[in-house]
CSV table of C-alpha atoms and ligand atoms in Angstrom, one decimal:
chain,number,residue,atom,x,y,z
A,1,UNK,CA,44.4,23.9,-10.9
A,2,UNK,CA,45.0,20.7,-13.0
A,3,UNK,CA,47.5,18.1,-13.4
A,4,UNK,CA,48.9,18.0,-16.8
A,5,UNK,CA,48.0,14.2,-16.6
A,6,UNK,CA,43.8,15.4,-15.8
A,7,UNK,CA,44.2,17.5,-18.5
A,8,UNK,CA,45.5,15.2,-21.4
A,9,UNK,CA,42.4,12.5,-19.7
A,10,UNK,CA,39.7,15.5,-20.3
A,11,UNK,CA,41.2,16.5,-23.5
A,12,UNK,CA,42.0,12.8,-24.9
A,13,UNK,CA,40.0,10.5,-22.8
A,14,UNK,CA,40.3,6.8,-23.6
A,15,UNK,CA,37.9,4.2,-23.9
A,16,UNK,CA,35.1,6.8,-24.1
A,17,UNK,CA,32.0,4.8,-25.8
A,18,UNK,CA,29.9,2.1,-25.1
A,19,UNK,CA,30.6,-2.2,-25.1
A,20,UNK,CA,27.5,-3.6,-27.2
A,21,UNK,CA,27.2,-6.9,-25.8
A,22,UNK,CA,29.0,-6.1,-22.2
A,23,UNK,CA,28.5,-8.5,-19.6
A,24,UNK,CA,28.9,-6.3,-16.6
A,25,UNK,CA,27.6,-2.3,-16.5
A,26,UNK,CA,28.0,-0.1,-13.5
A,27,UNK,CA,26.8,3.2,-13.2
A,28,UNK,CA,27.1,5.4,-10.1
A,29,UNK,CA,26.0,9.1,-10.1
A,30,UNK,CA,27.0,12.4,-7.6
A,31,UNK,CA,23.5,13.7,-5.9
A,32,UNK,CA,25.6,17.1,-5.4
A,33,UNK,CA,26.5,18.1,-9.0
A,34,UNK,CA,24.7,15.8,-11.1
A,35,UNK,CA,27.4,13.9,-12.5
A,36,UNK,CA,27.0,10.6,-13.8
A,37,UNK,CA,29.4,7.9,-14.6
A,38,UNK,CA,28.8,4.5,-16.6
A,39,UNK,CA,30.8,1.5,-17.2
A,40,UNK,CA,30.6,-1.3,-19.5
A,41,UNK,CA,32.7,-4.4,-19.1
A,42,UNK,CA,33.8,-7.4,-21.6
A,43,UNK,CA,35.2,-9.9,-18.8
A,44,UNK,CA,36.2,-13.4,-20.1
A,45,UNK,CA,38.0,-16.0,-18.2
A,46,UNK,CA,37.3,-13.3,-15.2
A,47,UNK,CA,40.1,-11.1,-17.1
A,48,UNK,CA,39.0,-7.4,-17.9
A,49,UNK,CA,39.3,-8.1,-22.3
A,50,UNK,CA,37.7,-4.7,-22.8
A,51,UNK,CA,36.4,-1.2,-21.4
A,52,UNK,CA,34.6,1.6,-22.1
A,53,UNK,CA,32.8,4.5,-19.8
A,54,UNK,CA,30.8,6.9,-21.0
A,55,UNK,CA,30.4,10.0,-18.2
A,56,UNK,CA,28.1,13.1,-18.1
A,57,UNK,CA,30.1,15.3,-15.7
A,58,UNK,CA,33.0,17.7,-15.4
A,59,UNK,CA,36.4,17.6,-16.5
A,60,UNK,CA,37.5,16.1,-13.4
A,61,UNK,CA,35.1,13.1,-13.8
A,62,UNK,CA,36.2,12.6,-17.1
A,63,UNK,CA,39.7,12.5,-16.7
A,64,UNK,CA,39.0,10.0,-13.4
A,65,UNK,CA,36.9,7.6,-15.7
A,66,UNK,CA,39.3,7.6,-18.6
A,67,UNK,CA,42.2,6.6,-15.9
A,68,UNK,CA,40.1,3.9,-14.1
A,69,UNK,CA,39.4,2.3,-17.7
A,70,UNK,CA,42.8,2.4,-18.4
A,71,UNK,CA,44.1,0.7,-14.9
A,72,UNK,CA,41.3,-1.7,-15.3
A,73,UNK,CA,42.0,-3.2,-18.7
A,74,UNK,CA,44.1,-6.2,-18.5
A,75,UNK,CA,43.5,-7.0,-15.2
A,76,UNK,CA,41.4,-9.5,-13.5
A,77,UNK,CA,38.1,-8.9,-11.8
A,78,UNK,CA,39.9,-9.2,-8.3
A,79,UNK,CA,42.9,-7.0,-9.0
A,80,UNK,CA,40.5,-4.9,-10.6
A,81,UNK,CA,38.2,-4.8,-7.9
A,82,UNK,CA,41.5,-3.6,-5.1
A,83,UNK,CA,41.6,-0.2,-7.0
A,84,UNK,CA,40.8,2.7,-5.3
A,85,UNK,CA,39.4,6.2,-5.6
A,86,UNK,CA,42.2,7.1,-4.1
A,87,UNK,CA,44.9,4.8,-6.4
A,88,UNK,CA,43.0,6.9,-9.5
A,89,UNK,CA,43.7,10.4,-8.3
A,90,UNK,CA,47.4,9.5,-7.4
A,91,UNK,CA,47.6,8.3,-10.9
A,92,UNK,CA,46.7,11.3,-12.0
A,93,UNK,CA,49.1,12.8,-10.2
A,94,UNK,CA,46.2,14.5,-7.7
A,95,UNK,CA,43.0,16.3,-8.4
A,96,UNK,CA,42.0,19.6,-6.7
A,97,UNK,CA,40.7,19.2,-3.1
A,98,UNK,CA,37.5,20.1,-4.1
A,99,UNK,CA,37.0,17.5,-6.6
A,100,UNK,CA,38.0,14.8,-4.5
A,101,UNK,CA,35.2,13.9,-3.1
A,102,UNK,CA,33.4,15.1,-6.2
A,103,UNK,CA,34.7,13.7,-8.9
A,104,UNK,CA,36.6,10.8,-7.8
A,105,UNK,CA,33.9,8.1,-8.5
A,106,UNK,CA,35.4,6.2,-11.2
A,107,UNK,CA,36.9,3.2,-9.0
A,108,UNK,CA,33.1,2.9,-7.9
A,109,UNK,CA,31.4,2.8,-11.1
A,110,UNK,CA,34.0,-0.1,-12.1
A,111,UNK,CA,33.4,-1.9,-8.8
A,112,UNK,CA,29.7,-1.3,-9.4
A,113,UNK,CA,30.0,-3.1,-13.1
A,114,UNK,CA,32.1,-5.7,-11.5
A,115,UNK,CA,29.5,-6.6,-8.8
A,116,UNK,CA,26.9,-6.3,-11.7
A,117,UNK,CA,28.8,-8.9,-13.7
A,118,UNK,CA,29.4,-11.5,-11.0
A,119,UNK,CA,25.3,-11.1,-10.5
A,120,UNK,CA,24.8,-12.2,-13.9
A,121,UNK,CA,27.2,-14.3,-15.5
A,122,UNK,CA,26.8,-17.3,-12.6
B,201,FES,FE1,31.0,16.9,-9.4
B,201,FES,FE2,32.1,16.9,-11.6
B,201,FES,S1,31.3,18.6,-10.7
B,201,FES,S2,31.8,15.2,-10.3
């Protein structure tokens, strides 16, 4: 049901914890299932220097966060802002059609901390 790249994000996500002093946090949740997803940014320079997510959810959310902190790091605010939903599942070489609608909210959550960073670091 899987892709073997979902599974090694479930079983080995990255960036899983929380940024202490992050300057931009985004947090989007799924009114269906429950799931919740959270993001903390370190921009500087409006480059992406560090992330972390921490997500309350299935394995499919998981494995969706993990990749979207892992496309994200590096990049700058408006490159990071172009990723998609969609950009996230092909990286993960698909998700189930069930869980796209489901689980896909990673690119969100990031978009969400992005828009929350530009809000406060004026
Ligand atoms: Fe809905 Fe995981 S079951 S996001």
């Amino acid at each position: 049901m899987y892709t073997d790249k979902v599974m090694d994000h479930f079983s080995n996500p990255r960036n899983v914890g929380e940024i202490e002093n992050a300057n931009g946090v985004g947090e989007v949740g799924n009114a269906s299932c429950g799931d919740i997803m959270k993001i903390f940014l370190k921009v500087e320079d409006d480059i992406i220097k560090d992330v972390k997510f921490k997500t309350f959810g299935c394995g499919a959310a998981i494995a969706t966060s993990s990749m979207v902190t892992e496309m994200a790091l590096g990049k700058t605010i408006d490159e990071a802002l172009v990723l998609t939903n969609q950009a996230v599942a092909e990286a993960l070489d698909g998700l189930p059609p069930n869980k796209m609608h489901c689980s896909n909210l990673a690119a969100d959550a990031l978009h969400e901390a992005i828009k929350n960073y530009k809000e406060t670091n004026v």
